[in-house]
PDB file of C-alpha atoms in Angstrom:
ATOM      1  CA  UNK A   1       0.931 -10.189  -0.514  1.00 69.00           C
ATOM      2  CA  UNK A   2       2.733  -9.717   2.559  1.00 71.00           C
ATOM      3  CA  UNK A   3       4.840  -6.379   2.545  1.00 86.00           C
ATOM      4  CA  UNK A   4       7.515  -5.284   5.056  1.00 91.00           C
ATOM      5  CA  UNK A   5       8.731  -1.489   5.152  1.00 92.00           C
ATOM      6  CA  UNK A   6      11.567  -0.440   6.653  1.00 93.00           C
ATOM      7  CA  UNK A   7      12.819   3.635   6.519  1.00 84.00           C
ATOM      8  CA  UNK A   8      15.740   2.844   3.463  1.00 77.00           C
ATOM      9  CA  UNK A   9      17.141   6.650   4.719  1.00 85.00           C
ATOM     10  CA  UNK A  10      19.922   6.158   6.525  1.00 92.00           C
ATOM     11  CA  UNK A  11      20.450   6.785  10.484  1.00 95.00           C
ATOM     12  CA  UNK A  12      23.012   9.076  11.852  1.00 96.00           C
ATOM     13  CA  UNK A  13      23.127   9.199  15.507  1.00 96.00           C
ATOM     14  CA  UNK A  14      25.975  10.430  18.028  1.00 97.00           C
ATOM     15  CA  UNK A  15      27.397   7.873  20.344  1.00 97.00           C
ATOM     16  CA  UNK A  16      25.905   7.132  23.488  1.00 97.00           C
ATOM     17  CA  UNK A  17      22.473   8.233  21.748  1.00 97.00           C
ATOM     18  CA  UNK A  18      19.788   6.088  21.731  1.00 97.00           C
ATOM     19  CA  UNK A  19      18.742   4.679  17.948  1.00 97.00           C
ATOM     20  CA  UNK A  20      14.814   4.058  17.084  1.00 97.00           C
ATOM     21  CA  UNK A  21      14.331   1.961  13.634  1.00 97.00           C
ATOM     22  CA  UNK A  22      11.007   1.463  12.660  1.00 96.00           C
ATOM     23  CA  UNK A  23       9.035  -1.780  10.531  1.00 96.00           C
ATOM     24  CA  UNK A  24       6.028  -1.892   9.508  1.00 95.00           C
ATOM     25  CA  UNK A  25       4.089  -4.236   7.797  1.00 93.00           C
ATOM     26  CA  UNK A  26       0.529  -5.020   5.627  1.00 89.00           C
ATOM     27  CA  UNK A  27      -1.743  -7.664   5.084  1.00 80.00           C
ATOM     28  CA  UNK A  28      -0.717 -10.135   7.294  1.00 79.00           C
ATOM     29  CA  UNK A  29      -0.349  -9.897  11.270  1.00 80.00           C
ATOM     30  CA  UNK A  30       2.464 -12.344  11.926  1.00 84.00           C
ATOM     31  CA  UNK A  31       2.237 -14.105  15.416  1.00 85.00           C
ATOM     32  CA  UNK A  32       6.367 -13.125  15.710  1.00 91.00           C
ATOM     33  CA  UNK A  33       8.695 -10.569  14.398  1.00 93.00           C
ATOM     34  CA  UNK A  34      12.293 -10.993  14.390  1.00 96.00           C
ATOM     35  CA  UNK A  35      14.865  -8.554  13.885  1.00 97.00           C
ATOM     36  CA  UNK A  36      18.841  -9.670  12.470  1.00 98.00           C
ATOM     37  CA  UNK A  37      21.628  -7.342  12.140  1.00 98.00           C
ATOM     38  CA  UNK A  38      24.052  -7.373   8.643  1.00 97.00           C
ATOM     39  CA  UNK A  39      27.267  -6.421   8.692  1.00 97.00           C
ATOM     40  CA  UNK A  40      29.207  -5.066   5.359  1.00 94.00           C
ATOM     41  CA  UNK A  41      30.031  -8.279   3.366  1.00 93.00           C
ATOM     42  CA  UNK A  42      28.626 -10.574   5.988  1.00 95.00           C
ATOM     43  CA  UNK A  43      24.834 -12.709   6.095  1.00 96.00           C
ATOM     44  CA  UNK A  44      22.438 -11.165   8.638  1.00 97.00           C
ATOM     45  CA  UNK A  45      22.966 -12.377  11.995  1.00 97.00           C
ATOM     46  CA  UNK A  46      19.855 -12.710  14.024  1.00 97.00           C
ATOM     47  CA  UNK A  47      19.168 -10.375  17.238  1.00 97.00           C
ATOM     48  CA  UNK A  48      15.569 -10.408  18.942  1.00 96.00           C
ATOM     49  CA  UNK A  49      11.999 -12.331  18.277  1.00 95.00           C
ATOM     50  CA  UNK A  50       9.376 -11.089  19.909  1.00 94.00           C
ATOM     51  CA  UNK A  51       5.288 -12.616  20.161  1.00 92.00           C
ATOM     52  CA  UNK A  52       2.320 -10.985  18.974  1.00 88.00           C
ATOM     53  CA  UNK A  53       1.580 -11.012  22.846  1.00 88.00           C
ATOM     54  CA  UNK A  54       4.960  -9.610  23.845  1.00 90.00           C
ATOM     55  CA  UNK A  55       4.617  -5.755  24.244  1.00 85.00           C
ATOM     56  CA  UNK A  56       8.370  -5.618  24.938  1.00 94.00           C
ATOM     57  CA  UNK A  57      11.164  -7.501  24.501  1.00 95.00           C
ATOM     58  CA  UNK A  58      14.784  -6.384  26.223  1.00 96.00           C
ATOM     59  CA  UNK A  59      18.311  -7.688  24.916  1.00 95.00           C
ATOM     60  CA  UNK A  60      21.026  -5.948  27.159  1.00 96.00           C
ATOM     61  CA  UNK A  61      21.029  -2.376  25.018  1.00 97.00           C
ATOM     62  CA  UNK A  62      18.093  -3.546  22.815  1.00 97.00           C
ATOM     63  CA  UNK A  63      15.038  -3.208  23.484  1.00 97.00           C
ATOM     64  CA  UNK A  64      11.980  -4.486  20.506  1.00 97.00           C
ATOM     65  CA  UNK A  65       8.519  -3.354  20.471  1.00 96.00           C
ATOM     66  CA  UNK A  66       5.669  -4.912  18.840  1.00 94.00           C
ATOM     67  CA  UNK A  67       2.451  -3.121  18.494  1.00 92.00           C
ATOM     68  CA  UNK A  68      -0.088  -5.547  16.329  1.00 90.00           C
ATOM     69  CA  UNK A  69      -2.640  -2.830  16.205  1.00 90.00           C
ATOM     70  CA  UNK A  70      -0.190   0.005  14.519  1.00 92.00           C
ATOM     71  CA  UNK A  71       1.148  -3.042  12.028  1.00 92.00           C
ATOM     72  CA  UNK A  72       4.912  -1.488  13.721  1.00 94.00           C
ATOM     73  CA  UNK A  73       7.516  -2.798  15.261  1.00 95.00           C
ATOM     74  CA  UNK A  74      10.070  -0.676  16.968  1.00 97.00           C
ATOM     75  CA  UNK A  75      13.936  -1.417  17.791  1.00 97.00           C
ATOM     76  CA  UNK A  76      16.248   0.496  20.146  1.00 98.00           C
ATOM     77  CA  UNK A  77      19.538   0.444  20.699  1.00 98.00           C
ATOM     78  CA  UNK A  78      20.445   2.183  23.838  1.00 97.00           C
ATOM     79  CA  UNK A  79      23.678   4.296  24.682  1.00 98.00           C
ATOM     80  CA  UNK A  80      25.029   3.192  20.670  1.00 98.00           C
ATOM     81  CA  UNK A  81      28.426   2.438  20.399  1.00 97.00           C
ATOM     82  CA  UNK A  82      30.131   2.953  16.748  1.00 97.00           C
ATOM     83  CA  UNK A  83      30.406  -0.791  16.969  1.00 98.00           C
ATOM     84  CA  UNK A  84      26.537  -0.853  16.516  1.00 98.00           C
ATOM     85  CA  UNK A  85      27.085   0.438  12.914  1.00 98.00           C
ATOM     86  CA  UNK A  86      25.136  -1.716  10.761  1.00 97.00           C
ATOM     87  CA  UNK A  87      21.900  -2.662   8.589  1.00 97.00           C
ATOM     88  CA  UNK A  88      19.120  -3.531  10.616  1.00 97.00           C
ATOM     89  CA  UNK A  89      16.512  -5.786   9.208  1.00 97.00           C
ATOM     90  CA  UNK A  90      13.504  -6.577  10.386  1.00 96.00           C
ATOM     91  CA  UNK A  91      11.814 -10.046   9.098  1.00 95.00           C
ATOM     92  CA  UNK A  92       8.537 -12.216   9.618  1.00 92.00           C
ATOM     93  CA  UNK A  93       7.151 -15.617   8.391  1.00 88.00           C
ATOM     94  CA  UNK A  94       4.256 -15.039   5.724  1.00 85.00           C
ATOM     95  CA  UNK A  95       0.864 -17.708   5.638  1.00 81.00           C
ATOM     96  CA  UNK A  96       3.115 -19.524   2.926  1.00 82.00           C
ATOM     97  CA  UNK A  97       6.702 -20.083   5.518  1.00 85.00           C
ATOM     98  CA  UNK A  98       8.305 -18.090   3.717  1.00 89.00           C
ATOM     99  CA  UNK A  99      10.860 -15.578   6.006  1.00 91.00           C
ATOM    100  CA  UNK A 100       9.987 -12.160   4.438  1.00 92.00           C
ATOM    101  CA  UNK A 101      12.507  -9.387   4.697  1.00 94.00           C
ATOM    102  CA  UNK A 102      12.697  -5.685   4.952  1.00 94.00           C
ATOM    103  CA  UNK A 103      15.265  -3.799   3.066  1.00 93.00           C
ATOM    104  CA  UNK A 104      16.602  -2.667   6.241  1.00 95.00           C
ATOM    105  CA  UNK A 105      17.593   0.412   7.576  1.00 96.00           C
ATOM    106  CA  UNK A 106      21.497   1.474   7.748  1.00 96.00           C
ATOM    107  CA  UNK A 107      22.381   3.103  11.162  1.00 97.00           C
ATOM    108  CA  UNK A 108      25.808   4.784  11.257  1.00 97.00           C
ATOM    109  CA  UNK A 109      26.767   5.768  15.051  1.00 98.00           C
ATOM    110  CA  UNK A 110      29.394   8.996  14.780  1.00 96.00           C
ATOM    111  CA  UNK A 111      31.895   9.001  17.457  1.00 94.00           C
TER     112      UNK A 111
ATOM    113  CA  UNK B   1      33.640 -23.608  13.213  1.00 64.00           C
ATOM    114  CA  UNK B   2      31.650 -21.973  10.591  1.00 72.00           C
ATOM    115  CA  UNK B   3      27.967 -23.005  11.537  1.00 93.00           C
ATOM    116  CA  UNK B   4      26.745 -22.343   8.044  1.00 97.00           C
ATOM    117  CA  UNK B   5      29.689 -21.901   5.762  1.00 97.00           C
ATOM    118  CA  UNK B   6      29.455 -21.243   1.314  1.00 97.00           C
ATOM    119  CA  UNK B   7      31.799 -21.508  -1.432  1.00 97.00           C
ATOM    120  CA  UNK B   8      33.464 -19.309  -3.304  1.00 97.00           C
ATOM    121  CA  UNK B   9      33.180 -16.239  -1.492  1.00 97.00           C
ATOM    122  CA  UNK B  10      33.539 -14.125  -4.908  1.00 97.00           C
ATOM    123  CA  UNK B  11      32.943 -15.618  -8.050  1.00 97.00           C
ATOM    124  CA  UNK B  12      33.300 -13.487 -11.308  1.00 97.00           C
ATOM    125  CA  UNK B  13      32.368 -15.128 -14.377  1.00 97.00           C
ATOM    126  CA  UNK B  14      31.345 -14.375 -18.116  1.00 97.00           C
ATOM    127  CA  UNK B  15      27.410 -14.298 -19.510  1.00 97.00           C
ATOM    128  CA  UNK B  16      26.455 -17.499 -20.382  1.00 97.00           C
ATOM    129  CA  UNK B  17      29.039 -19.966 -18.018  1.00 97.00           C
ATOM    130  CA  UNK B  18      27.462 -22.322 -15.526  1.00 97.00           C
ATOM    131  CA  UNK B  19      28.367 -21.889 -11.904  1.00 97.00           C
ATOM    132  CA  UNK B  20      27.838 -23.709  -8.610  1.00 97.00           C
ATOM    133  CA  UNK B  21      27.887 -21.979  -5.470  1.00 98.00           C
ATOM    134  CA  UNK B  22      28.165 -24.993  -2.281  1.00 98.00           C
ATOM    135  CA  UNK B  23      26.237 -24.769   1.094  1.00 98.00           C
ATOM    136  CA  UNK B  24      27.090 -26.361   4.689  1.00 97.00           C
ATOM    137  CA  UNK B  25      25.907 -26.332   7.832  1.00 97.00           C
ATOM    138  CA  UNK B  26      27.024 -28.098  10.602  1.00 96.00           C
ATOM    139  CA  UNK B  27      24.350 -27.224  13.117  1.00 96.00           C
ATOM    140  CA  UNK B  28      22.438 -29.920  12.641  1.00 95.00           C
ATOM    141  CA  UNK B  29      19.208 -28.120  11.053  1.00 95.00           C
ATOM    142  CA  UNK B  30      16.605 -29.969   8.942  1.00 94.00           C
ATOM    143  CA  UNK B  31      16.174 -27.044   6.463  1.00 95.00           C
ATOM    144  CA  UNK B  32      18.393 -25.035   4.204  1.00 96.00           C
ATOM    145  CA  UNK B  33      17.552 -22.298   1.911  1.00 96.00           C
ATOM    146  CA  UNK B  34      18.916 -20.072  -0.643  1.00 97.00           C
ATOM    147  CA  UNK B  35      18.164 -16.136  -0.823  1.00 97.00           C
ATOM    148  CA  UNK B  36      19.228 -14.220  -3.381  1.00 96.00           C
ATOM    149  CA  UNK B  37      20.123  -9.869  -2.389  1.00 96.00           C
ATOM    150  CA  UNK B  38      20.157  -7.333  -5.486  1.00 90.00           C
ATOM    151  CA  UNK B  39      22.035  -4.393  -5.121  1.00 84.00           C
ATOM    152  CA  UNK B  40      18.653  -2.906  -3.999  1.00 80.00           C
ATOM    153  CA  UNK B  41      19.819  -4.762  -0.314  1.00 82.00           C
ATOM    154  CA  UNK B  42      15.993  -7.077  -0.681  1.00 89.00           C
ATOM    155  CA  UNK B  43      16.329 -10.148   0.613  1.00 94.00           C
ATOM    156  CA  UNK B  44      14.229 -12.449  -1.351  1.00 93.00           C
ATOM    157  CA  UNK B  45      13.850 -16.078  -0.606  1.00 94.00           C
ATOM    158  CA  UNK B  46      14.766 -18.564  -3.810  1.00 95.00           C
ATOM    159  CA  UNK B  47      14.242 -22.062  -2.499  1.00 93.00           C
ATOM    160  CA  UNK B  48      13.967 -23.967   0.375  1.00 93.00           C
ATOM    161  CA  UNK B  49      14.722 -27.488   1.519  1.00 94.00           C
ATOM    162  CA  UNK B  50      13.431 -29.717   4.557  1.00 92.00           C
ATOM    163  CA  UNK B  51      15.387 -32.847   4.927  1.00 90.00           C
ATOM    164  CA  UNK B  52      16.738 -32.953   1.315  1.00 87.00           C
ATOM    165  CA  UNK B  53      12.943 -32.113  -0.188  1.00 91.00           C
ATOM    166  CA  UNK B  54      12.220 -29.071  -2.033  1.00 91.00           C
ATOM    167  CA  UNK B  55       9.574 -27.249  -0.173  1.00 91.00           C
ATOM    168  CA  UNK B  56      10.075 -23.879  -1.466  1.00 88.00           C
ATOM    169  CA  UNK B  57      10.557 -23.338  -5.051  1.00 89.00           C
ATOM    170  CA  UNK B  58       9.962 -19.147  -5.958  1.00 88.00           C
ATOM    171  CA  UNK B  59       9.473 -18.040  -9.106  1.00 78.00           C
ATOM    172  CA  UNK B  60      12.824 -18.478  -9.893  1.00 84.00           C
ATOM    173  CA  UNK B  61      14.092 -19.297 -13.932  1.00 90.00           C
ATOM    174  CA  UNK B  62      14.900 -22.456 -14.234  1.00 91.00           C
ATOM    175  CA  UNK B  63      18.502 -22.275 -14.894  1.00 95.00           C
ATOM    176  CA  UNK B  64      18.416 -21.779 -11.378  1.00 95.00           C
ATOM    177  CA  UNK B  65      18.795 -25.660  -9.951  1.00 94.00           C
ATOM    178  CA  UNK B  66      19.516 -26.914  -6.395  1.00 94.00           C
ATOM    179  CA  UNK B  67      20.523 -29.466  -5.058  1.00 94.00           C
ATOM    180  CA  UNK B  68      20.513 -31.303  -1.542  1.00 94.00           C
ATOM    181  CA  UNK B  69      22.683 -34.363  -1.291  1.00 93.00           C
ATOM    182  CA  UNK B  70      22.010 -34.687   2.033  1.00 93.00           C
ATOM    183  CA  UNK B  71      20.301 -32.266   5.111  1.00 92.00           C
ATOM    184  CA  UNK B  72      23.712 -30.982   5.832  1.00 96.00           C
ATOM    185  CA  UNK B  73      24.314 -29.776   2.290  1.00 97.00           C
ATOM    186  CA  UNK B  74      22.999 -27.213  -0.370  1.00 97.00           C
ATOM    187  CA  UNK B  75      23.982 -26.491  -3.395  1.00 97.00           C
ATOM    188  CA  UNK B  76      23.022 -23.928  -6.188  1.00 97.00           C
ATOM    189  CA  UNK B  77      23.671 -24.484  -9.978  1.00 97.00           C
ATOM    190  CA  UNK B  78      23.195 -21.989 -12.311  1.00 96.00           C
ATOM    191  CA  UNK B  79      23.273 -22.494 -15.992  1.00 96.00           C
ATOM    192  CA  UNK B  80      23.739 -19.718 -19.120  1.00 97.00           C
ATOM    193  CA  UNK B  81      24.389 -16.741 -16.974  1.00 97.00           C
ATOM    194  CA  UNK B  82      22.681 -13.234 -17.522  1.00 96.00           C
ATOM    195  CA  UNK B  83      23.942 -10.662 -16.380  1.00 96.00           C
ATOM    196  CA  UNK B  84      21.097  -9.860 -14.356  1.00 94.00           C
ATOM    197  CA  UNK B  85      22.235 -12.759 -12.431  1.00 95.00           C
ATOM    198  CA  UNK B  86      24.573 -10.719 -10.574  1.00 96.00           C
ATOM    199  CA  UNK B  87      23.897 -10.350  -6.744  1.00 96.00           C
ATOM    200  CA  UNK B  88      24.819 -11.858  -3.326  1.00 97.00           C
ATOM    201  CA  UNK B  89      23.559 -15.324  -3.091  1.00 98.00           C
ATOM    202  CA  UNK B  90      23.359 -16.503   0.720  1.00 98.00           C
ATOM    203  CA  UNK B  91      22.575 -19.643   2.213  1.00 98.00           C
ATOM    204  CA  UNK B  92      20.826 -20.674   5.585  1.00 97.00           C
ATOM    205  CA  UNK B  93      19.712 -22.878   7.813  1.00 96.00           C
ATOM    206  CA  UNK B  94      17.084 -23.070  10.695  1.00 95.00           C
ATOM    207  CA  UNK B  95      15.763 -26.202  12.674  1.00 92.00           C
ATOM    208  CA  UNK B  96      12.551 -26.835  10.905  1.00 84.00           C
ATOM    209  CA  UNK B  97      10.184 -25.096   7.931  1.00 81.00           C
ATOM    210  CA  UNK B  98       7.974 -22.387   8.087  1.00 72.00           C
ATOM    211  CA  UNK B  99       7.408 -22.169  11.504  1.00 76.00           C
ATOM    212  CA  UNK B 100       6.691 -18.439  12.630  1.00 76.00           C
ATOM    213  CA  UNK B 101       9.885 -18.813  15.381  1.00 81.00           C
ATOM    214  CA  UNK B 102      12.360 -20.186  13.542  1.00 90.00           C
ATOM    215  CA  UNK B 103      15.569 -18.785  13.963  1.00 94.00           C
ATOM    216  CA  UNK B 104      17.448 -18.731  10.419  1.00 96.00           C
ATOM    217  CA  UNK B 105      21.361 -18.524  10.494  1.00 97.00           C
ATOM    218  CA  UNK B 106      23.027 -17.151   7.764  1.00 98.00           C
ATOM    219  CA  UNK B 107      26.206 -17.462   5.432  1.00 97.00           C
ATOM    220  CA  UNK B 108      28.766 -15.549   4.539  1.00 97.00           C
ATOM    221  CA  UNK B 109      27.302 -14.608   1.675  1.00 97.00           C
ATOM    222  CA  UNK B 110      28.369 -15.292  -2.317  1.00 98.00           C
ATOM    223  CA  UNK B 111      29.009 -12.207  -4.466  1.00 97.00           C
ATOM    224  CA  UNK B 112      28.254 -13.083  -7.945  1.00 97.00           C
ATOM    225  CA  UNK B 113      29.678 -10.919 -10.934  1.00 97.00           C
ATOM    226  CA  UNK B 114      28.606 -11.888 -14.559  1.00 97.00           C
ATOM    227  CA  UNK B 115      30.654  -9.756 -17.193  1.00 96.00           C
TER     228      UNK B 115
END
């Protein structure tokens, strides 16, 4: 079945620092990736989608990357602000429709 | 305005109660879905409706029941509590099923406590 890892460590990074989370996935390749953001008592919010064709994929400070050979998607955040404190989740649609998570990775930008 | 907006926000209860949690979404999306979140963070996908069908039914117990009076609405029953119940319960909406864009917005969020 389709399986989505995330690094469940958490990320510590100075501001103005640029943070790299990393997603990888198995037995699937997805034709998109999409990445949400979840704030401390809050529903993920949705960021970034990016096709299996799409090397790169800019957002003002973010920038995705989607390599279907590796199984790996990458997301940056560029010069982090504390405000960019959050879980980052990374998520694709399996053969069945079904949205398929990771368990995210918690990045915590230090002042 | 709330695009996708549940009630209660908390809800502590004892073993064995039934509870409801209610969905809405006023963007105007044909499909609504329920995911459950353990205190492990994994979001896991419970059901899923298009249009007030069922599409998506997980292996879920069945005390577990939604319900979708209309395409605007979902709700989430839950008979005999366990205590394993406990979790965040979220609701969301995108503009169609299963396709590999689709954009899903989320709720709030519904933290469930069984005692």
């Amino acid at each position: 079945s389709q399986k989505i890892e995330q690094n469940s460590e958490a990320l510590n990074i100075q501001e103005g620092k640029t943070a790299t989370l990393t997603c990888n996935y198995t037995n699937y390749s997805p034709a998109y990736l999409q990445w949400y953001r979840q704030d401390p008592g809050r529903g993920p919010v949705f960021l970034l989608l990016i096709r299996e064709n799409e090397k790169e994929k800019r957002k003002e400070r973010l920038k995705v990357t989607f390599d279907t050979t590796l199984k790996q998607s990458l997301f940056h955040i560029t010069a982090s602000q504390p405000a960019d404190s959050a879980t980052y989740l990374c998520a694709l649609y399996n053969q069945g429709g079904k949205l398929i998570f990771g368990q995210g990775t918690e990045l915590s930008v230090k002042p | 305005d709330t695009a996708v907006s549940q009630t209660p926000k908390y809800l502590v209860t004892q073993m064995g109660n039934d509870k409801s949690i209610k969905c809405e979404q006023n963007l105007g999306h044909d499909t609504m879905y329920w995911y459950k979140q353990d205190s492990k963070k994994f979001l896991k996908i419970m059901f899923s409706y298009n249009n007030k069908e069922l599409i998506i039914n997980e292996t879920v117990p069945n005390r577990f029941s939604p319900k979708s009076p209309d395409k605007a609405h979902l709700n989430l029953h839950i008979n005999s509590l366990e205590l394993g119940d406990s979790a965040v319960y979220f609701c969301a909406s995108s503009q169609a099923p299963g396709l590999a864009k689709n954009i899903q917005y989320f709720g709030a969020g519904t933290r469930l406590s069984v005692l």
